[in-house]
Amino acid sequence: MDVLKKVPVKEQEASVRAHNFEEVCLGYTLEEAKEEASRCLNCKNAMCVKGCPVSIDIPGFIAQVKEGNIEKAYEILSASTALPAVCGRVCPQETQCEGKCIRGIKGEPVSIGKLERFVADWASEHGIKPKKAEKTNGHKVAVIGSGPSGLTCAGDLAKLGYDVTIFEALHEAGGVLVYGIPEFRLPKEKVVAKEIENVRSLGVKIETDVVIGKSVTIDELINEEGFEAVFIGSGAGLPKFMGIPGENSNGVFSANEYLTRSNLMKAFSEDSNTPIMKSRKVAVVGGGNVAMDAARTALRLGAEVHIVYRRSEEELPARVEEVHHAKEEGIIFDLLTNPTEILADEKGWVCGMKCIKMELGEPDASGRRRPVEVPDSEFTMDVDTVIMSLGTSPNPLIASTTEGLETNKYKCIVASEENGATSKAGVYAGGDAVTGAATVILAMGAGKAAAKGIDEYLNK
């Protein structure tokens, strides 16, 4: 065994997986997991833990995997995270825990994410649940949104004995885990549904089809329903567009709509009530993880797919693994390219997209080099579908119907990074509703911090 290299993880062949929605990564076997765990140096001052937004005892759970004590490894994991099977699949480990791993200095870091996934999947297969509180404490807390921040906050509070109810606007719990991330990255029945069931097993109640701000307001939850604190984890589902001519044409989607219809509503199915159009050639505008998800979904639905991004590959915000998988599957990357107009036929359907070539100039406020147009480089792409993946912002409904709740110029709720406290007493917030669109694990970290803040608030 070469201790400087990761134990390889099996994946579906690219030529096969490009035509199905089954999970790409197949995960470790027990023997492979134990072998990979043996690479861990079990550092006393573990930098990997400092790189984890939910502070998992990473050396602790990996040491148990090495010895084959998987149930104990799960006990350690589930003490810190409500969604280990999810995080093992979608966390950007390369910039967080694995990015800090000492093994990575002279070789490859330990596959912390793949080990987390293995432990969580093993526990699920063996019917092992997280430990619940021995008794309740009599305090009622409402959580708005059943995405990663809401599930984490609810789970942590339930473990402390709180009576927690999650209110979800959609007909199915899970938030972005269900509607945003495709099946081939995050299986819904095998992973998401079981993780949500684990949160329910802690005593958390989940009410779906409740739109806070319409069905009931936060003030009513507090003043009439008896909730002593509220956590807002409603996410950021309001899509952004470029504002170029032709964006209202038929065949232009936000990535949010395209993925929601595919993932949650199964619109790709032959007998769907809301079928998604069969595209010939798709342009996905953007370079983040959501853009990769939309592109890889469109590919599986039979289209030729192009990623159109105005910077170079070096500046792509998507995870390296996602870009690698997209390329393997046949996604075409049109980099240093920016759309200027979407063309439509006489019936209003997309029939092309005007673009201009870009080059990188001086760095902008984000530290990335600013793209500038190359003179006389306009051209037209032959496409019949355009998917805009330019980020999302929070829906302003909750803030506009809650008295005394401060928001910033981006319509995000203003909340403390330390404990999630907002300008309104007893109301806490975290995740994308506060930061704008970010990662699952950062939303979980915010939910964890808010649970601690709520516990301190109710036990003053």
Coordinates of C-alpha atoms in Angstrom, one line a residue:
M1 CA 0.0 0.0 0.0
D2 CA 1.3 3.5 -0.9
V3 CA 0.4 5.7 2.1
L4 CA 0.9 8.8 0.0
K5 CA -2.0 8.0 -2.3
K6 CA -5.7 7.7 -1.7
V7 CA -7.4 4.3 -2.0
P8 CA -9.2 4.7 -5.4
V9 CA -13.0 4.8 -5.3
K10 CA -15.0 3.0 -7.9
E11 CA -17.3 5.1 -10.3
Q12 CA -19.7 4.3 -13.1
E13 CA -18.0 4.5 -16.5
A14 CA -18.6 7.9 -18.0
S15 CA -20.0 6.4 -21.3
V16 CA -22.7 4.5 -19.2
R17 CA -23.6 7.1 -16.6
A18 CA -24.1 9.9 -19.2
H19 CA -27.3 8.1 -20.1
N20 CA -28.7 7.3 -16.6
F21 CA -29.5 9.1 -13.3
E22 CA -27.9 6.5 -11.1
E23 CA -25.2 7.6 -8.7
V24 CA -21.8 8.3 -10.3
C25 CA -19.6 7.4 -7.3
L26 CA -20.0 3.9 -6.0
G27 CA -18.2 4.4 -2.6
Y28 CA -15.8 2.2 -0.6
T29 CA -16.2 -1.4 0.6
L30 CA -15.5 -2.1 4.3
E31 CA -12.0 -3.3 3.4
E32 CA -11.2 -0.3 1.2
A33 CA -12.5 2.1 4.0
K34 CA -10.3 0.4 6.6
E35 CA -7.3 0.7 4.3
E36 CA -8.0 4.4 3.6
A37 CA -8.6 5.1 7.3
S38 CA -5.1 3.6 8.1
R39 CA -3.6 6.5 6.2
C40 CA -4.8 8.9 8.8
L41 CA -2.0 10.2 11.1
N42 CA -4.5 10.8 14.0
C43 CA -3.0 14.3 14.6
K44 CA -3.3 15.6 18.1
N45 CA -3.9 19.2 16.8
A46 CA -6.1 18.1 13.9
M47 CA -6.2 20.8 11.2
C48 CA -9.0 18.9 9.4
V49 CA -11.4 19.6 12.3
K50 CA -10.6 23.3 12.0
G51 CA -11.5 23.1 8.4
C52 CA -14.9 21.5 9.0
P53 CA -17.8 24.0 9.4
V54 CA -19.6 21.6 11.8
S55 CA -16.4 20.6 13.7
I56 CA -16.7 16.8 13.3
D57 CA -14.2 14.8 15.4
I58 CA -12.6 13.6 12.1
P59 CA -9.6 11.7 13.6
G60 CA -11.9 10.1 16.2
F61 CA -14.4 8.6 13.7
I62 CA -11.6 7.6 11.3
A63 CA -9.7 5.8 14.0
Q64 CA -12.9 3.7 14.6
V65 CA -13.2 2.9 10.9
K66 CA -9.6 1.7 10.9
E67 CA -10.5 -0.8 13.7
G68 CA -13.7 -1.8 11.9
N69 CA -15.9 -0.3 14.7
I70 CA -18.3 1.3 12.2
E71 CA -21.2 1.7 14.7
K72 CA -18.9 3.7 17.0
A73 CA -17.6 5.8 14.1
Y74 CA -21.3 6.7 13.3
E75 CA -21.9 7.6 16.9
I76 CA -19.0 10.1 16.7
L77 CA -20.1 11.4 13.4
S78 CA -23.8 11.8 14.2
A79 CA -22.9 13.8 17.4
S80 CA -21.8 16.7 15.2
T81 CA -23.7 16.3 11.9
A82 CA -27.3 15.6 11.1
L83 CA -26.5 14.7 7.4
P84 CA -23.3 12.6 7.2
A85 CA -24.4 10.7 4.1
V86 CA -25.2 14.0 2.3
C87 CA -22.0 15.7 3.3
G88 CA -19.9 12.7 2.4
R89 CA -21.2 13.2 -1.2
V90 CA -21.6 16.9 -1.8
C91 CA -19.3 18.8 0.6
P92 CA -16.3 20.6 -1.0
Q93 CA -13.9 18.6 1.1
E94 CA -10.9 19.6 -1.1
T95 CA -11.2 23.2 0.3
Q96 CA -12.2 22.3 3.8
C97 CA -11.2 19.2 5.9
E98 CA -9.2 17.5 3.2
G99 CA -7.6 20.8 2.2
K100 CA -6.2 21.0 5.7
C101 CA -5.0 17.4 6.0
I102 CA -1.3 17.0 6.9
R103 CA -1.1 13.9 4.6
G104 CA -1.8 16.3 1.7
I105 CA 1.6 18.1 2.2
K106 CA 3.7 15.3 0.7
G107 CA 1.0 13.2 -0.9
E108 CA -2.8 13.0 -1.2
P109 CA -5.0 13.9 1.7
V110 CA -7.1 11.3 3.4
S111 CA -10.4 10.7 1.7
I112 CA -12.4 12.1 4.6
G113 CA -15.6 12.7 2.6
K114 CA -15.6 9.1 1.2
L115 CA -15.0 7.7 4.7
E116 CA -17.9 9.8 6.1
R117 CA -20.1 8.6 3.3
F118 CA -19.1 5.0 3.9
V119 CA -19.9 5.2 7.7
A120 CA -23.3 6.9 7.1
D121 CA -24.3 4.4 4.4
W122 CA -23.3 1.5 6.6
A123 CA -25.3 2.8 9.5
S124 CA -28.3 3.3 7.3
E125 CA -28.0 -0.3 5.9
H126 CA -27.8 -1.6 9.5
G127 CA -30.8 0.4 10.8
I128 CA -28.6 2.5 13.2
K129 CA -30.1 5.8 14.3
P130 CA -28.6 8.9 16.0
K131 CA -29.1 9.1 19.8
K132 CA -32.1 11.1 20.9
A133 CA -32.6 13.1 24.0
E134 CA -33.6 11.2 27.1
K135 CA -36.3 13.7 28.0
T136 CA -37.8 16.9 26.6
N137 CA -37.3 20.3 28.2
G138 CA -40.7 21.8 27.5
H139 CA -39.6 24.6 25.1
K140 CA -41.1 24.9 21.7
V141 CA -39.0 26.0 18.7
A142 CA -40.1 26.6 15.1
V143 CA -37.8 26.0 12.1
I144 CA -38.6 27.5 8.7
G145 CA -37.3 25.4 5.9
S146 CA -36.2 21.8 5.7
G147 CA -33.0 22.3 3.8
P148 CA -29.5 21.6 5.3
S149 CA -29.5 24.6 7.7
G150 CA -33.1 23.9 9.0
L151 CA -32.5 20.1 9.4
T152 CA -29.2 20.7 11.2
C153 CA -30.7 23.3 13.6
A154 CA -33.8 21.1 14.3
G155 CA -31.7 18.0 14.9
D156 CA -29.3 19.8 17.3
L157 CA -32.2 21.3 19.2
A158 CA -34.0 18.0 19.4
K159 CA -30.9 16.3 20.8
L160 CA -31.0 19.0 23.6
G161 CA -34.6 18.1 24.4
Y162 CA -36.5 20.8 22.5
D163 CA -40.0 20.3 21.0
V164 CA -39.1 21.3 17.3
T165 CA -41.5 21.7 14.3
I166 CA -40.1 22.3 10.8
F167 CA -42.3 24.2 8.4
E168 CA -41.6 23.5 4.7
A169 CA -43.2 25.4 1.8
L170 CA -42.9 22.6 -0.7
H171 CA -44.8 19.3 -0.6
E172 CA -41.7 17.3 0.2
A173 CA -39.0 17.9 2.9
G174 CA -35.3 18.4 2.1
G175 CA -35.0 21.8 0.4
V176 CA -32.1 22.1 -2.0
L177 CA -31.1 18.5 -1.2
V178 CA -34.3 17.3 -2.9
Y179 CA -35.1 20.0 -5.6
G180 CA -31.6 21.2 -6.4
I181 CA -29.0 18.4 -6.4
P182 CA -29.5 15.7 -9.1
E183 CA -30.0 12.0 -8.3
F184 CA -26.7 11.0 -9.8
R185 CA -24.9 13.1 -7.2
L186 CA -27.3 12.6 -4.3
P187 CA -29.8 9.8 -4.4
K188 CA -33.2 10.9 -2.9
E189 CA -34.6 7.6 -1.5
K190 CA -31.4 5.9 -0.5
V191 CA -29.8 9.0 1.1
V192 CA -31.9 12.2 1.5
A193 CA -35.1 10.5 2.7
K194 CA -33.2 8.4 5.2
E195 CA -31.3 11.3 6.6
I196 CA -34.6 13.2 7.0
E197 CA -36.1 10.2 8.7
N198 CA -33.1 10.2 11.1
V199 CA -33.9 13.8 12.0
R200 CA -37.6 12.8 12.6
S201 CA -36.4 9.9 14.8
L202 CA -35.0 12.5 17.2
G203 CA -38.6 13.8 17.7
V204 CA -38.6 16.6 15.1
K205 CA -42.0 17.2 13.4
I206 CA -42.1 18.3 9.8
E207 CA -45.2 20.1 8.3
T208 CA -45.1 20.5 4.5
D209 CA -47.1 22.9 2.2
V210 CA -46.7 25.7 4.8
V211 CA -45.6 29.0 3.2
I212 CA -44.4 31.2 6.0
G213 CA -45.6 34.7 5.3
K214 CA -48.7 33.4 3.5
S215 CA -50.1 30.4 5.5
V216 CA -48.9 31.8 8.8
T217 CA -46.4 34.6 9.8
I218 CA -43.5 34.4 12.1
D219 CA -45.2 36.8 14.5
E220 CA -48.2 34.5 14.6
L221 CA -46.0 31.5 15.3
I222 CA -44.6 33.4 18.3
N223 CA -47.7 35.2 19.6
E224 CA -50.4 32.7 18.8
E225 CA -48.8 29.2 18.3
G226 CA -46.6 29.3 21.4
F227 CA -43.2 29.0 19.8
E228 CA -40.6 30.6 22.0
A229 CA -37.9 30.9 19.3
V230 CA -37.8 30.7 15.5
F231 CA -35.0 29.7 13.1
I232 CA -35.2 30.9 9.5
G233 CA -33.5 28.5 7.1
S234 CA -35.6 29.3 4.1
G235 CA -32.7 29.2 1.6
A236 CA -32.2 31.3 -1.5
G237 CA -34.5 30.2 -4.3
L238 CA -35.0 33.4 -6.3
P239 CA -33.0 33.1 -9.6
K240 CA -30.9 35.8 -11.1
F241 CA -30.8 36.7 -14.8
M242 CA -28.5 38.7 -17.1
G243 CA -31.0 41.2 -18.3
I244 CA -30.1 40.7 -21.9
P245 CA -32.6 40.8 -24.8
G246 CA -34.6 37.6 -25.4
E247 CA -34.4 36.2 -21.9
N248 CA -38.2 35.9 -21.8
S249 CA -38.2 33.6 -24.9
N250 CA -39.7 30.1 -24.7
G251 CA -36.9 27.6 -23.9
V252 CA -35.0 29.9 -21.4
F253 CA -34.9 28.4 -17.9
S254 CA -33.3 29.4 -14.6
A255 CA -31.2 26.5 -13.4
N256 CA -33.4 26.5 -10.3
E257 CA -36.5 25.8 -12.3
Y258 CA -34.9 23.2 -14.6
L259 CA -33.4 21.2 -11.7
T260 CA -36.6 21.5 -9.6
R261 CA -38.8 20.2 -12.4
S262 CA -36.4 17.4 -13.1
N263 CA -35.4 16.4 -9.5
L264 CA -38.6 17.1 -7.5
M265 CA -41.3 16.9 -10.1
K266 CA -39.8 14.1 -12.3
A267 CA -40.7 16.2 -15.4
F268 CA -38.4 14.0 -17.5
S269 CA -40.8 11.1 -17.1
E270 CA -43.0 10.1 -20.1
D271 CA -46.2 10.4 -17.9
S272 CA -45.3 13.6 -16.2
N273 CA -48.0 16.2 -15.7
T274 CA -45.4 19.0 -16.2
P275 CA -43.1 17.6 -18.9
I276 CA -39.8 19.3 -19.5
M277 CA -38.9 20.1 -23.1
K278 CA -36.7 17.7 -25.1
S279 CA -33.8 19.8 -26.1
R280 CA -31.4 19.3 -29.0
K281 CA -28.6 21.7 -28.0
V282 CA -28.4 23.4 -24.6
A283 CA -26.3 26.3 -23.4
V284 CA -25.9 26.5 -19.6
V285 CA -24.7 30.0 -18.7
G286 CA -22.5 30.0 -15.5
G287 CA -19.7 28.0 -14.0
G288 CA -20.7 26.9 -10.5
N289 CA -21.8 23.6 -9.1
V290 CA -25.4 24.3 -10.0
A291 CA -24.4 25.0 -13.6
M292 CA -22.6 21.6 -13.7
D293 CA -25.7 19.9 -12.2
A294 CA -28.0 21.5 -14.8
A295 CA -25.6 20.7 -17.7
R296 CA -25.2 17.1 -16.6
T297 CA -29.0 16.7 -16.2
A298 CA -29.6 18.1 -19.7
L299 CA -27.0 15.7 -21.1
R300 CA -28.9 12.8 -19.5
L301 CA -32.1 14.0 -21.1
G302 CA -30.5 13.6 -24.5
A303 CA -29.1 17.0 -25.5
E304 CA -25.7 18.2 -26.6
V305 CA -24.7 20.5 -23.8
H306 CA -22.3 23.5 -23.6
I307 CA -21.2 25.4 -20.5
V308 CA -20.8 29.1 -21.4
Y309 CA -18.6 30.9 -18.9
R310 CA -17.1 34.3 -19.2
R311 CA -13.8 33.5 -17.4
S312 CA -11.2 30.8 -17.9
E313 CA -11.2 27.3 -16.4
E314 CA -8.9 28.4 -13.6
E315 CA -11.7 30.7 -12.3
L316 CA -14.5 28.2 -12.5
P317 CA -16.3 28.2 -9.1
A318 CA -17.5 24.6 -9.4
R319 CA -15.7 21.8 -7.5
V320 CA -12.8 20.3 -9.5
E321 CA -14.5 16.9 -9.2
E322 CA -17.8 18.2 -10.8
V323 CA -15.9 19.8 -13.7
H324 CA -13.9 16.6 -14.2
H325 CA -17.1 14.4 -14.2
A326 CA -18.8 16.8 -16.6
K327 CA -15.9 16.7 -19.0
E328 CA -15.7 12.9 -18.8
E329 CA -19.4 12.7 -19.7
G330 CA -19.0 14.9 -22.8
I331 CA -20.1 18.4 -21.7
I332 CA -18.4 21.0 -23.9
F333 CA -16.9 24.0 -22.2
D334 CA -17.1 27.3 -24.1
L335 CA -14.9 29.4 -21.8
L336 CA -14.1 33.1 -22.0
T337 CA -17.5 33.5 -23.7
N338 CA -20.4 35.8 -22.7
P339 CA -23.9 35.8 -24.1
T340 CA -25.2 39.2 -25.4
E341 CA -28.7 38.2 -26.8
I342 CA -31.0 35.2 -27.0
L343 CA -32.6 34.8 -30.4
A344 CA -36.1 33.5 -30.9
D345 CA -38.1 32.3 -33.9
E346 CA -41.5 33.7 -35.1
K347 CA -43.3 31.5 -32.5
G348 CA -41.1 32.9 -29.6
W349 CA -38.9 29.8 -29.2
V350 CA -35.1 30.0 -28.7
C351 CA -33.3 29.4 -32.0
G352 CA -29.8 30.7 -31.1
M353 CA -27.7 32.8 -28.7
K354 CA -25.4 35.7 -29.7
C355 CA -22.1 35.7 -27.7
I356 CA -18.9 37.6 -27.6
K357 CA -15.4 36.3 -26.7
M358 CA -13.8 37.6 -23.6
E359 CA -10.2 38.0 -22.2
L360 CA -9.1 38.4 -18.6
G361 CA -8.0 41.9 -17.5
E362 CA -7.1 43.2 -14.0
P363 CA -8.5 41.5 -10.8
D364 CA -11.9 42.7 -9.6
A365 CA -13.2 43.0 -6.0
S366 CA -13.5 39.2 -5.7
G367 CA -9.8 38.8 -6.5
R368 CA -10.5 37.2 -9.8
R369 CA -9.3 38.8 -13.1
R370 CA -12.1 40.8 -14.6
P371 CA -13.3 39.6 -18.0
V372 CA -13.4 42.2 -20.8
E373 CA -14.8 41.9 -24.3
V374 CA -12.6 41.1 -27.3
P375 CA -13.4 43.6 -30.1
D376 CA -15.1 42.2 -33.2
S377 CA -15.4 38.7 -31.7
E378 CA -19.2 38.3 -31.8
F379 CA -20.7 35.0 -33.0
T380 CA -24.0 33.0 -32.7
M381 CA -24.4 29.7 -31.0
D382 CA -27.0 27.3 -32.5
V383 CA -29.0 26.3 -29.4
D384 CA -32.7 25.6 -28.7
T385 CA -32.5 25.9 -24.9
V386 CA -30.7 28.3 -22.6
I387 CA -30.3 27.6 -18.8
M388 CA -29.3 30.6 -16.7
S389 CA -27.2 29.5 -13.7
L390 CA -26.1 32.9 -12.3
G391 CA -26.9 32.4 -8.6
T392 CA -30.0 33.0 -6.5
S393 CA -31.1 35.3 -3.8
P394 CA -33.6 34.9 -0.9
N395 CA -37.3 35.3 -1.5
P396 CA -38.3 38.5 0.3
L397 CA -41.6 37.1 1.5
I398 CA -40.6 36.2 5.0
A399 CA -38.7 39.4 5.7
S400 CA -41.5 41.6 4.3
T401 CA -44.1 39.9 6.6
T402 CA -42.1 39.9 9.8
E403 CA -42.0 43.1 11.8
G404 CA -38.6 44.3 12.9
L405 CA -36.5 41.8 10.8
E406 CA -33.5 43.6 9.3
T407 CA -32.3 42.8 5.7
N408 CA -29.4 44.1 3.7
K409 CA -29.4 45.5 0.1
Y410 CA -29.3 42.0 -1.3
K411 CA -32.6 41.1 0.5
C412 CA -30.7 38.7 2.7
I413 CA -31.6 38.6 6.4
V414 CA -29.0 40.2 8.7
A415 CA -27.9 37.7 11.3
S416 CA -24.9 37.1 13.6
E417 CA -22.3 34.7 12.3
E418 CA -21.6 33.6 15.8
N419 CA -25.1 32.5 16.9
G420 CA -27.5 33.4 14.1
A421 CA -29.3 36.1 16.1
T422 CA -31.3 38.6 14.0
S423 CA -32.6 42.1 14.8
K424 CA -35.8 40.5 16.2
A425 CA -35.7 39.0 19.7
G426 CA -36.1 35.2 19.6
V427 CA -35.7 35.0 15.8
Y428 CA -32.5 33.4 14.4
A429 CA -31.5 32.8 10.8
G430 CA -28.8 31.0 8.8
G431 CA -27.8 29.4 5.6
D432 CA -28.5 30.9 2.1
A433 CA -31.3 33.2 3.6
V434 CA -28.5 35.1 5.2
T435 CA -25.4 34.6 3.0
G436 CA -27.0 34.1 -0.4
A437 CA -26.4 30.9 -2.3
A438 CA -23.5 28.9 -0.7
T439 CA -22.7 25.3 0.1
V440 CA -24.6 22.7 2.0
I441 CA -22.0 22.4 4.7
L442 CA -21.8 26.1 5.3
A443 CA -25.6 26.2 5.7
M444 CA -25.3 23.3 8.2
G445 CA -22.6 25.2 10.1
A446 CA -25.0 28.2 10.4
G447 CA -27.8 25.9 11.5
K448 CA -25.6 24.4 14.2
A449 CA -24.5 27.9 15.4
A450 CA -28.1 29.0 15.6
A451 CA -29.2 26.0 17.6
K452 CA -26.5 26.9 20.2
G453 CA -27.7 30.5 20.1
I454 CA -31.3 29.5 20.6
D455 CA -30.4 27.2 23.5
E456 CA -28.5 30.0 25.2
Y457 CA -31.4 32.5 24.6
L458 CA -34.0 30.2 26.1
N459 CA -31.8 29.3 29.1
K460 CA -30.8 32.8 30.1

